[in-house]
N, CA and C atoms as an extended XYZ file, in Angstrom:
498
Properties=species:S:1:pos:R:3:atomname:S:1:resname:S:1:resid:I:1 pbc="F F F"
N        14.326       -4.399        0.253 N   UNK     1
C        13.616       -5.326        1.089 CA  UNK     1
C        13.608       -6.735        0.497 C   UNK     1
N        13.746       -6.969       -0.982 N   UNK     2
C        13.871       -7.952       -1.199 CA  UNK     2
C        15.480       -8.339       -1.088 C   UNK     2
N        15.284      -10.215       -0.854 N   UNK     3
C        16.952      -10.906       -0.545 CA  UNK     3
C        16.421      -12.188       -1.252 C   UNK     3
N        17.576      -13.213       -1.525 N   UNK     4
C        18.174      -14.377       -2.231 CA  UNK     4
C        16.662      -15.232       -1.964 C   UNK     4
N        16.756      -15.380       -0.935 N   UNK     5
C        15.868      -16.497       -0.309 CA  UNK     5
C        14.537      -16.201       -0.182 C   UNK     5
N        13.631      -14.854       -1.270 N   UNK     6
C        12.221      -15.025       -1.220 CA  UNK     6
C        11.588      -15.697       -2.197 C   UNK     6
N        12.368      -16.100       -3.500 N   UNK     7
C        11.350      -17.151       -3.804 CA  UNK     7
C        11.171      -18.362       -3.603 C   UNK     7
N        11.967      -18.553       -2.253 N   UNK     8
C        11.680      -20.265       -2.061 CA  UNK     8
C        10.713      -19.919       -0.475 C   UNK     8
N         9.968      -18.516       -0.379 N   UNK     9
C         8.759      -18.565        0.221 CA  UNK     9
C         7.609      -18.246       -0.149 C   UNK     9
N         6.220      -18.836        0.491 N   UNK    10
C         5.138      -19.523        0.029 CA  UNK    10
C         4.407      -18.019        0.218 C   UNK    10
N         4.608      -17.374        1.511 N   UNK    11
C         4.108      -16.134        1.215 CA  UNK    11
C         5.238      -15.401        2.077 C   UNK    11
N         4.294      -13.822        1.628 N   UNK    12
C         4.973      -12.739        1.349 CA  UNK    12
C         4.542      -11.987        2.745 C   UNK    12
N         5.133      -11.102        3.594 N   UNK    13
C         5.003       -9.759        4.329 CA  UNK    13
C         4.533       -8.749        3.747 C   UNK    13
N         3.476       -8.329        3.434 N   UNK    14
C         3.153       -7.269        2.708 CA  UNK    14
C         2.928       -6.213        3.683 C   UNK    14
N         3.161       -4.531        2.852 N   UNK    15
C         3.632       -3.279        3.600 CA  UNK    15
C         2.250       -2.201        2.732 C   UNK    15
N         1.432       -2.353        3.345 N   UNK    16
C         0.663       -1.245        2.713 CA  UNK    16
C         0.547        0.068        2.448 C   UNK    16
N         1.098        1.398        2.674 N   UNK    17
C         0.752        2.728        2.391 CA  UNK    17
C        -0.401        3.473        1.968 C   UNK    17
N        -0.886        4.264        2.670 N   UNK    18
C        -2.171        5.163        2.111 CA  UNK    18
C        -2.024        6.035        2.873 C   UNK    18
N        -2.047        7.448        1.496 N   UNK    19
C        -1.692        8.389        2.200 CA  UNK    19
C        -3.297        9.477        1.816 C   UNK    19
N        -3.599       10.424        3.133 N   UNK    20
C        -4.811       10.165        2.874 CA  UNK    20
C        -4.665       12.207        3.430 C   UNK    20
N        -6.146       13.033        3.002 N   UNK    21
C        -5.965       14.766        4.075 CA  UNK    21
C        -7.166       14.863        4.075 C   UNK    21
N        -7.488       14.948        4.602 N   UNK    22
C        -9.006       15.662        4.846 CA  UNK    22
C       -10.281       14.901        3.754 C   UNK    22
N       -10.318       13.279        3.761 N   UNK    23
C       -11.133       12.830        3.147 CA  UNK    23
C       -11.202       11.286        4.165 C   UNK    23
N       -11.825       11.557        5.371 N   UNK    24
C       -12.191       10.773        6.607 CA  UNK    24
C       -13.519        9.746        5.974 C   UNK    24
N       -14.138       10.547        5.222 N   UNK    25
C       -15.119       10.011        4.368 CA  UNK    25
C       -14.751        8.431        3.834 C   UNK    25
N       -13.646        8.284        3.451 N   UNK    26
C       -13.490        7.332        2.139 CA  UNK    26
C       -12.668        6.148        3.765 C   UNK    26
N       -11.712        6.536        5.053 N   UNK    27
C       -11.399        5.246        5.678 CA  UNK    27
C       -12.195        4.239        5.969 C   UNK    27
N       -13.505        3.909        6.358 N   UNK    28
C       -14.152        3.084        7.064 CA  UNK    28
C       -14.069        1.964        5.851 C   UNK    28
N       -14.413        2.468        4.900 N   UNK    29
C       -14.253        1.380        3.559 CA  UNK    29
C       -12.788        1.091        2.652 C   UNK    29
N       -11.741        2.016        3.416 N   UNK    30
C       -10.468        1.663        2.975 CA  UNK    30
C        -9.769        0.299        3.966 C   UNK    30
N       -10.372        0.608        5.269 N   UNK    31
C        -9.591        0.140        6.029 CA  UNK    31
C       -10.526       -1.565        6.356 C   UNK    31
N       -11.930       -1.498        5.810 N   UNK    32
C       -12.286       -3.119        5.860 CA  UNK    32
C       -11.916       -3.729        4.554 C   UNK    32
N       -11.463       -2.963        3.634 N   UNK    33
C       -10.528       -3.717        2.074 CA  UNK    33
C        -9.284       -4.178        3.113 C   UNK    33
N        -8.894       -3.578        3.445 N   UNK    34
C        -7.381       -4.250        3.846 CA  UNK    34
C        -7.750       -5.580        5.059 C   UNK    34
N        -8.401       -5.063        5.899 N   UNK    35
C        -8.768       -6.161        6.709 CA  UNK    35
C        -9.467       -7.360        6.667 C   UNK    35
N       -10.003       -7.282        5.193 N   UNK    36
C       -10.317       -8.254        4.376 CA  UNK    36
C        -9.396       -9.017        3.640 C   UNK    36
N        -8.791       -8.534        3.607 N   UNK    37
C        -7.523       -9.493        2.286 CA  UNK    37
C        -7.962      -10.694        2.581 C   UNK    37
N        -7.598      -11.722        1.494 N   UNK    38
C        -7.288      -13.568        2.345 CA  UNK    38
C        -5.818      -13.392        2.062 C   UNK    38
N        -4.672      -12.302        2.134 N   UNK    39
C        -3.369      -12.482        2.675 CA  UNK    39
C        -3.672      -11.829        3.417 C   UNK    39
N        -3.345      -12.380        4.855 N   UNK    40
C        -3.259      -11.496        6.333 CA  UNK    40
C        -1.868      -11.280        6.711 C   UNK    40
N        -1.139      -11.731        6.497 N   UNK    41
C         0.651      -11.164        6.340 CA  UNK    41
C         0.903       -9.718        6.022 C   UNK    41
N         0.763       -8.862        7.013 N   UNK    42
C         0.437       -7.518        6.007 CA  UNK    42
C         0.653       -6.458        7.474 C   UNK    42
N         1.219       -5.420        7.254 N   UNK    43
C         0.643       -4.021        8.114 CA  UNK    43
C         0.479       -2.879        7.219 C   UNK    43
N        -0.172       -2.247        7.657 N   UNK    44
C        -0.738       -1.057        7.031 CA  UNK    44
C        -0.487        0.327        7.696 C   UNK    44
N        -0.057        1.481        6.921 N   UNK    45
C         0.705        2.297        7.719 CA  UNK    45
C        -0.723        3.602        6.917 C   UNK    45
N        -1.799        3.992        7.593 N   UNK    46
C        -2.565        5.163        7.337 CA  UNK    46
C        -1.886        6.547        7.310 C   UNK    46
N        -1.238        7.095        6.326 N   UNK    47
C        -0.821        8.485        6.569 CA  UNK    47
C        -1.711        9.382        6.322 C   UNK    47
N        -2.200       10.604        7.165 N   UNK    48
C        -2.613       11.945        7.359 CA  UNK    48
C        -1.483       12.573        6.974 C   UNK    48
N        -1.713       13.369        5.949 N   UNK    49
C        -0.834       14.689        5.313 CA  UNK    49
C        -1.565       15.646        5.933 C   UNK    49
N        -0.887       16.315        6.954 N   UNK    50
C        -0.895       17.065        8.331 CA  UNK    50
C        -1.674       17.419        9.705 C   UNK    50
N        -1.522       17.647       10.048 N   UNK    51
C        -2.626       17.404       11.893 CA  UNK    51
C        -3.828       16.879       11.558 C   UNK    51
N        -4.601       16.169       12.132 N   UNK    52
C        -5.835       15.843       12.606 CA  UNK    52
C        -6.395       15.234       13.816 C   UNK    52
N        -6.578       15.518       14.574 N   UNK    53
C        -7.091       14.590       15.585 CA  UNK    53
C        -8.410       13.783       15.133 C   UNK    53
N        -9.450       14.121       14.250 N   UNK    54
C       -10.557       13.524       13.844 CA  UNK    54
C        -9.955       11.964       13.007 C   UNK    54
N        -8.685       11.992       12.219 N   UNK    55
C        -8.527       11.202       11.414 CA  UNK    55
C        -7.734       10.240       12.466 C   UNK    55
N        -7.032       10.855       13.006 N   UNK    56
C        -6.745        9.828       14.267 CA  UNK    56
C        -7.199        8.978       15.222 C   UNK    56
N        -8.262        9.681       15.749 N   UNK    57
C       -10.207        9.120       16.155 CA  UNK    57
C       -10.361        8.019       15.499 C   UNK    57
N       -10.681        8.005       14.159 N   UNK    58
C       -11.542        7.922       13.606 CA  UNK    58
C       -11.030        6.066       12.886 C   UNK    58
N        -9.237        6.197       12.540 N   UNK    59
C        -7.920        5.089       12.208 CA  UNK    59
C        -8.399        4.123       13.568 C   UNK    59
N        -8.229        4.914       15.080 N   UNK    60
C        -8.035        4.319       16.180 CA  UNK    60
C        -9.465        3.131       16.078 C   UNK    60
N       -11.032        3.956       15.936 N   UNK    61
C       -11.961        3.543       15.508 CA  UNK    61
C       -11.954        1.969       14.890 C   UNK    61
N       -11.296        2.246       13.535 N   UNK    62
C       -11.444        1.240       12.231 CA  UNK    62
C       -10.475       -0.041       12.817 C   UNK    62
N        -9.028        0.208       13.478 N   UNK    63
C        -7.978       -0.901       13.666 CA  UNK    63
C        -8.943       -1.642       14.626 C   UNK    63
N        -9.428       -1.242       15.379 N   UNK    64
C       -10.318       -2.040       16.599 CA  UNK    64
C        -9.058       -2.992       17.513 C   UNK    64
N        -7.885       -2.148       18.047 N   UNK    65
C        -7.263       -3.177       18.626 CA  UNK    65
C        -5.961       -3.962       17.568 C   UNK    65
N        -6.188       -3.888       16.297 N   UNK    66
C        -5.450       -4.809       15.024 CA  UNK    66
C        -3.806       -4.113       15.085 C   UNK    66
N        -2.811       -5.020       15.575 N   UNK    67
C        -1.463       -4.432       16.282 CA  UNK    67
C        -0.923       -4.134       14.676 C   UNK    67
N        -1.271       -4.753       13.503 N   UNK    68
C        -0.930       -4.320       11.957 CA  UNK    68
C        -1.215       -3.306       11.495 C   UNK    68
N        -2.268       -2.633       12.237 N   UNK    69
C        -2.706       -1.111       11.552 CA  UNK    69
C        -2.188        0.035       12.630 C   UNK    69
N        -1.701        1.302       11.644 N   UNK    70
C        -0.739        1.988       12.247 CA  UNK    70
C        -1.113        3.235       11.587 C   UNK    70
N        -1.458        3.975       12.412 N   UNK    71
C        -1.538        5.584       11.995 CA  UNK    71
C        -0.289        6.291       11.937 C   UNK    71
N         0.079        7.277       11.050 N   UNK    72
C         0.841        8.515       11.171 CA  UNK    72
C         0.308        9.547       10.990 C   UNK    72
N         0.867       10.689       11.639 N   UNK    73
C         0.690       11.750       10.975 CA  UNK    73
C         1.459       12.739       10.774 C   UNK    73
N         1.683       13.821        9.578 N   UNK    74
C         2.864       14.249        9.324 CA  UNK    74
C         2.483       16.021        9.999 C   UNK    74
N         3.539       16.684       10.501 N   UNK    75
C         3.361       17.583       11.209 CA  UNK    75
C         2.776       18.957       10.345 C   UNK    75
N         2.869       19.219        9.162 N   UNK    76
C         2.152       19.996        7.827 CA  UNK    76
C         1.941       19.219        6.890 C   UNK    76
N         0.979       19.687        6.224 N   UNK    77
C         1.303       18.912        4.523 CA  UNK    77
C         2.339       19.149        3.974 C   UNK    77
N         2.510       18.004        3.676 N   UNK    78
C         3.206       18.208        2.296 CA  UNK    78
C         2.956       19.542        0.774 C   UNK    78
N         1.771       19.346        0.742 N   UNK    79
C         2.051       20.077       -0.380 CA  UNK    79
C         2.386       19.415       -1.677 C   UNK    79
N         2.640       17.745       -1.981 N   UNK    80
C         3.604       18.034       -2.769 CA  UNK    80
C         2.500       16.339       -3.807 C   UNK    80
N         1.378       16.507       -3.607 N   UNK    81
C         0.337       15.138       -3.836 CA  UNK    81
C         0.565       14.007       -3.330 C   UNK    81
N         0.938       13.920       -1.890 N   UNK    82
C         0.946       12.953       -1.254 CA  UNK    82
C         2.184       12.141       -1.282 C   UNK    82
N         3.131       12.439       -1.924 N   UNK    83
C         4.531       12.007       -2.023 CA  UNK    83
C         5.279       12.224       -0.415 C   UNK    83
N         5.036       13.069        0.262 N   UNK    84
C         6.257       13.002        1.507 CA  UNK    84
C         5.433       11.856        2.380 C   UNK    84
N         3.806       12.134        2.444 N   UNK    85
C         3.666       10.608        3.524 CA  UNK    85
C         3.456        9.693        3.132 C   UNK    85
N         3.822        9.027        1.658 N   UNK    86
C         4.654        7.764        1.020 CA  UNK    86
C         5.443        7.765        1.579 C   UNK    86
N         6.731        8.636        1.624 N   UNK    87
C         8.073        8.023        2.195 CA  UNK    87
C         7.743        7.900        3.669 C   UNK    87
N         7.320        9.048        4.174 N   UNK    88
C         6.677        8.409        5.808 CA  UNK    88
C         6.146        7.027        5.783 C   UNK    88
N         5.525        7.143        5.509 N   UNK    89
C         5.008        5.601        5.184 CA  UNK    89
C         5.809        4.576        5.465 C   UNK    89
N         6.607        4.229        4.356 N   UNK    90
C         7.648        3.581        3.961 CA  UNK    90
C         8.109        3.422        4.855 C   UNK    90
N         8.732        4.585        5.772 N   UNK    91
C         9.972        4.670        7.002 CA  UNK    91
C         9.752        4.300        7.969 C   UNK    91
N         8.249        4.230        8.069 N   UNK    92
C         7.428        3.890        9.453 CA  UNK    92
C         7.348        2.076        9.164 C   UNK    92
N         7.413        1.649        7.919 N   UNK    93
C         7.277        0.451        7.470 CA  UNK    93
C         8.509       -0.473        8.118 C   UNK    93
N         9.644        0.350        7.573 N   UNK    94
C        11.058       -0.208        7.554 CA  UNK    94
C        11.484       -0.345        9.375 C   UNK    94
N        11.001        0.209        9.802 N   UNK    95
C        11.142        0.366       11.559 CA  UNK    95
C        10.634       -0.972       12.095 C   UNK    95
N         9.444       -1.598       11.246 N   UNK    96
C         8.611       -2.366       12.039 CA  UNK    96
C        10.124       -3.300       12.515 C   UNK    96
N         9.534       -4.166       13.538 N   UNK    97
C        10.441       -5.170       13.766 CA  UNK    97
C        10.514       -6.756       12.502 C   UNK    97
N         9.536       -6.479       12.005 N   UNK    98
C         9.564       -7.942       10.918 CA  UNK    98
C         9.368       -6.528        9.935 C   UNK    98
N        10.067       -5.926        9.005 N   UNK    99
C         9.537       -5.378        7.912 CA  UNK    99
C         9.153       -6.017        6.488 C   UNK    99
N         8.175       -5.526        5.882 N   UNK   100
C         7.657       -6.523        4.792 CA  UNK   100
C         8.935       -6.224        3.491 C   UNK   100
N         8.303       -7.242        2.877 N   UNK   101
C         9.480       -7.547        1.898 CA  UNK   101
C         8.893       -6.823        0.415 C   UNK   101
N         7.612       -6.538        0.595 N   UNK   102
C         7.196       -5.457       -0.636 CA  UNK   102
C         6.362       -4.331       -0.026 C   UNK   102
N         6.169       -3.426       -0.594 N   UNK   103
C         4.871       -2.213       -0.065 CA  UNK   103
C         4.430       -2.039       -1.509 C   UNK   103
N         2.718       -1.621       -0.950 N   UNK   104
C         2.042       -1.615       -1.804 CA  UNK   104
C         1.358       -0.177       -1.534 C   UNK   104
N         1.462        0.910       -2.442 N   UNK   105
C         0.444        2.218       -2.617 CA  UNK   105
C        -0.773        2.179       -2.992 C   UNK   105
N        -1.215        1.964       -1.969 N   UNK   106
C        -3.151        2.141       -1.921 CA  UNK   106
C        -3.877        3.446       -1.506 C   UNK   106
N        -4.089        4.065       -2.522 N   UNK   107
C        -5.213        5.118       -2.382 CA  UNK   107
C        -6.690        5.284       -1.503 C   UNK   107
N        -6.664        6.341       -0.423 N   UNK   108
C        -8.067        5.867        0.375 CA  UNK   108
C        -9.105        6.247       -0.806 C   UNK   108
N        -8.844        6.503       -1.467 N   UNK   109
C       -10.611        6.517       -2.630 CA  UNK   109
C       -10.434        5.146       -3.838 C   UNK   109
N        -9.634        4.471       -3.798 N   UNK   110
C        -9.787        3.172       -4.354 CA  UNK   110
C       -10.309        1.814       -3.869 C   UNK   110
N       -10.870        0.800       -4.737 N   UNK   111
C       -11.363       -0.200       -4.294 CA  UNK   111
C       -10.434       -1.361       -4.866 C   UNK   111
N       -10.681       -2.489       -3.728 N   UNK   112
C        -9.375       -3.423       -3.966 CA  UNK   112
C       -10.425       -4.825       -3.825 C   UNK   112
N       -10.480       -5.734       -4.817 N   UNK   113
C       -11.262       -7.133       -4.341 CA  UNK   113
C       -10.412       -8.137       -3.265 C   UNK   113
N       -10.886       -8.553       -2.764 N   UNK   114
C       -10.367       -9.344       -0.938 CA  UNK   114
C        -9.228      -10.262       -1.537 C   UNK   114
N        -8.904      -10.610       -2.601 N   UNK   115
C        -7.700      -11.208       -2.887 CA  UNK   115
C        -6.268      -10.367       -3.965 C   UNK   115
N        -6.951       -9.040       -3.698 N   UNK   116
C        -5.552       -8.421       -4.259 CA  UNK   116
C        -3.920       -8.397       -4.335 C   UNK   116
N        -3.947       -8.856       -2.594 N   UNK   117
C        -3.012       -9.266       -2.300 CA  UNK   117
C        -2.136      -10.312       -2.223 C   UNK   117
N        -2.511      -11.162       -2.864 N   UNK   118
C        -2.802      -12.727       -3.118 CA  UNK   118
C        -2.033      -12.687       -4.783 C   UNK   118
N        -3.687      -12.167       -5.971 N   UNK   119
C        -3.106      -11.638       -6.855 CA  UNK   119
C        -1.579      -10.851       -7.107 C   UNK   119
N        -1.361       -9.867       -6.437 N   UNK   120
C         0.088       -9.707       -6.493 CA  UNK   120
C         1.117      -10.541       -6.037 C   UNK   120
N         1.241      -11.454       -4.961 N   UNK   121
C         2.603      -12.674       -4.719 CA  UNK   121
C         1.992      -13.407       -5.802 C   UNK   121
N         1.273      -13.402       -6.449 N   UNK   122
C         1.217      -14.413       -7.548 CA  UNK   122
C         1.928      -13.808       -9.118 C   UNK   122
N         2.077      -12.551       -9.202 N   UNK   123
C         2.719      -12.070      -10.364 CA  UNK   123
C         4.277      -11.824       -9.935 C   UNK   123
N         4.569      -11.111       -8.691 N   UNK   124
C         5.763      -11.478       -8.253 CA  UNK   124
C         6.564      -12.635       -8.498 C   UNK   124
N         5.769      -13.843       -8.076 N   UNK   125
C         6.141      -15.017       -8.154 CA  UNK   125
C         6.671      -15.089       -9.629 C   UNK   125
N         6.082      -15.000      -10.507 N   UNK   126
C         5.590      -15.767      -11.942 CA  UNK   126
C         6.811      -14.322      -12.505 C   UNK   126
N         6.851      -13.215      -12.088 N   UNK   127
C         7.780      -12.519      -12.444 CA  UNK   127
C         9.514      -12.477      -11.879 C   UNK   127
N         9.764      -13.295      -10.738 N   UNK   128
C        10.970      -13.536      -10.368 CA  UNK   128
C        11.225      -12.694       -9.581 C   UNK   128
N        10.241      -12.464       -8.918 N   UNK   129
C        10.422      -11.589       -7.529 CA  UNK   129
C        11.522      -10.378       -8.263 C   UNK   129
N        10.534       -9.361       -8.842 N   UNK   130
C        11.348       -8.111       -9.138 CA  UNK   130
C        11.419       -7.127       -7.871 C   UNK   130
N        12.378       -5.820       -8.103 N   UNK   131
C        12.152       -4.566       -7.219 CA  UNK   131
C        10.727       -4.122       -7.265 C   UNK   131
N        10.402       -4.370       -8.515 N   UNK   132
C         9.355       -3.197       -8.883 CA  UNK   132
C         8.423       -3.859       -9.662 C   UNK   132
N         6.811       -3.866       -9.462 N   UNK   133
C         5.553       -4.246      -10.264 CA  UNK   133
C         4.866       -3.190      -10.485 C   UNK   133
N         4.911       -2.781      -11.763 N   UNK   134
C         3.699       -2.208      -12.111 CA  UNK   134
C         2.584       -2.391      -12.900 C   UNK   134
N         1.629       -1.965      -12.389 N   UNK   135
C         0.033       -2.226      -12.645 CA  UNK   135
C        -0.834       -1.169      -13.971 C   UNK   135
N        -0.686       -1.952      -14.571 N   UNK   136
C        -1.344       -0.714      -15.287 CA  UNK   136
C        -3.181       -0.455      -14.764 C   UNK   136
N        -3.185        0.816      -14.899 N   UNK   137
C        -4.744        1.402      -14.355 CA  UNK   137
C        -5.875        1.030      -14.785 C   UNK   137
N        -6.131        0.602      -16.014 N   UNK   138
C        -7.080       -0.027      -16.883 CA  UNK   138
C        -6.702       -1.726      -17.259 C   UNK   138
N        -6.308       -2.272      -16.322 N   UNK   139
C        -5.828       -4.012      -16.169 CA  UNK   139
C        -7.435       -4.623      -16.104 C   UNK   139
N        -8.171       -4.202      -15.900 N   UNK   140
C        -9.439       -5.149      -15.307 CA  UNK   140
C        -9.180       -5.456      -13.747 C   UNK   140
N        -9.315       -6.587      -13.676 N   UNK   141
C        -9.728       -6.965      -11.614 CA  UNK   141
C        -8.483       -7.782      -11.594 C   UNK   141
N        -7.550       -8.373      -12.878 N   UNK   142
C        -6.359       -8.822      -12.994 CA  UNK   142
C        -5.039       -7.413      -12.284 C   UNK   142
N        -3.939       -8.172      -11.532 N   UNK   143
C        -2.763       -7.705      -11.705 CA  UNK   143
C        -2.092       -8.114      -13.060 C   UNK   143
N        -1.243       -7.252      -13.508 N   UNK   144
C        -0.425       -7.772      -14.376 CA  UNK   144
C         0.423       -6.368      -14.358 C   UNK   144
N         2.029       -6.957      -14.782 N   UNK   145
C         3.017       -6.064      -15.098 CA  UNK   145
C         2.774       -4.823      -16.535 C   UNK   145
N         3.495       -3.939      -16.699 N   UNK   146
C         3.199       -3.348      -17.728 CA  UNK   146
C         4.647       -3.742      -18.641 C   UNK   146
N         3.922       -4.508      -20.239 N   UNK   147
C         4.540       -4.715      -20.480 CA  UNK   147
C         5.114       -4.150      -21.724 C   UNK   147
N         6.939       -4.549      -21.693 N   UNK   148
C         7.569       -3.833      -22.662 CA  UNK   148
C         7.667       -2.247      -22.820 C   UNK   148
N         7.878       -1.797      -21.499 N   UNK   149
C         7.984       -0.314      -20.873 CA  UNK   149
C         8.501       -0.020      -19.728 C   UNK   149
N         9.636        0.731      -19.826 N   UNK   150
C        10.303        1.169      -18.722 CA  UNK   150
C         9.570        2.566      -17.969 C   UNK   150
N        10.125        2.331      -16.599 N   UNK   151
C         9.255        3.426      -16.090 CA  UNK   151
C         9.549        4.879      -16.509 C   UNK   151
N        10.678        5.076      -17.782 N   UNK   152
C        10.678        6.075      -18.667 CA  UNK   152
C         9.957        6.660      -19.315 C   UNK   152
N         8.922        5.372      -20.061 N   UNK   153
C         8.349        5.060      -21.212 CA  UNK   153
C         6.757        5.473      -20.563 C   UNK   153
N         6.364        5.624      -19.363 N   UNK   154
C         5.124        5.489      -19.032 CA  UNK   154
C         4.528        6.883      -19.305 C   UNK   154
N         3.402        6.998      -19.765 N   UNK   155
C         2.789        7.951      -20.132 CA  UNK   155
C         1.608        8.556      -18.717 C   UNK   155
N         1.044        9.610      -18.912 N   UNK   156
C         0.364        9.704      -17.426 CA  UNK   156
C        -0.700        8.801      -18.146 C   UNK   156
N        -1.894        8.126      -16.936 N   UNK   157
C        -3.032        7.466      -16.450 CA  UNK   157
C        -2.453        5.954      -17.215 C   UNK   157
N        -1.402        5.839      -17.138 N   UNK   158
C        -0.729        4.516      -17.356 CA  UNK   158
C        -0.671        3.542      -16.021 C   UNK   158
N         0.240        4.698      -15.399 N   UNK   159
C         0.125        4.086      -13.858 CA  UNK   159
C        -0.051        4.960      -12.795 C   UNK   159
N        -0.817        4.394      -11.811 N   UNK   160
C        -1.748        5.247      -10.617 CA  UNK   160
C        -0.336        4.523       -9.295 C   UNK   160
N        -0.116        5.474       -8.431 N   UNK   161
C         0.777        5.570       -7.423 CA  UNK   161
C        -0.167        3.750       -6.735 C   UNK   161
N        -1.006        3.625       -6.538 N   UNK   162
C        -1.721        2.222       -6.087 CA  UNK   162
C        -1.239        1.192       -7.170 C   UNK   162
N        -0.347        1.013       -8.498 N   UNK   163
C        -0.324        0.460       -8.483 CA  UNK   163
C         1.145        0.511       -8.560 C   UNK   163
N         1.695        0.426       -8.115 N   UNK   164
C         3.108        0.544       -7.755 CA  UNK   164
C         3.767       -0.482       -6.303 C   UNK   164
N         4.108       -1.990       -6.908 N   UNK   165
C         4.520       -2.654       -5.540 CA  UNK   165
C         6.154       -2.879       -5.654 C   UNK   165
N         6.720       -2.466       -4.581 N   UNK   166
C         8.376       -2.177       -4.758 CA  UNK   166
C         8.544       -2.877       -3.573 C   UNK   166
């Protein structure tokens, strides 16, 4: 998704992901973090790891009308910790007609301050618009890359799937 000509722009298309099963509990406050950002350049793709009509309700509820927020849902679970409706995600991302030029993995039980998104085109930036940012889990309310480690090198609770912007 990234090409030649994004760092001579001011902002970014951002692609959100959250993949979410049977914890309806945690959207109402996932989905006013995102609708909060001060970057509004953004869609958000809610995945359900398998049937629900309540979580579908409930997405329809929270977008209020917002043509950026986008439910899926995948026909079983996965099974596999939320990895197949990431790539759903993703695929549902890449379809849009403007697709964003990064996605970001946001967890529905995490909290994000209203300029997260902001914070990240700002390390992008300052990093040369890479494929890949990662966040380490214990950063503070700062983004920052993890540094001097390949994603070989990462140990678990290093990095959380949220902080992962590709």
């Amino acid at each position: 998704m990234k090409e030649a000509s994004l760092a001579s722009r001011v902002k970014l298309r951002f692609g959100i992901v959250t993949p979410s099963r049977a914890r309806l509990r945690f959207l109402p406050a996932m989905a006013r973090q995102v609708r909060d950002q001060s970057c509004q350049d953004w869609d958000w793709v809610y995945v359900h790891d398998g049937p629900s009509p309540a979580a579908a309700r409930s997405l329809l509820r929270q977008a209020a009308g917002d043509p950026r927020i986008h439910y899926l849902e995948m026909e079983q679970p996965g099974e596999d910790w939320g990895w197949s409706p990431r790539v759903a995600g993703i695929r549902q991302l890449a379809k849009l007609p403007r697709p964003p030029e990064y996605v970001a993995m946001w967890d529905d039980d995490d909290a994000f301050h209203s300029d997260a998104l902001e914070s990240i085109r700002g390390e992008l930036e300052k990093n040369n618009w890479p494929d890949l940012l990662l966040v380490p889990v214990r950063g503070g309310a700062g983004v920052l890359p993890v540094q001097n480690k390949s994603v070989a090198d990462l140990g678990p609770g290093e990095v959380c799937t949220l902080h992962l912007i590709a």
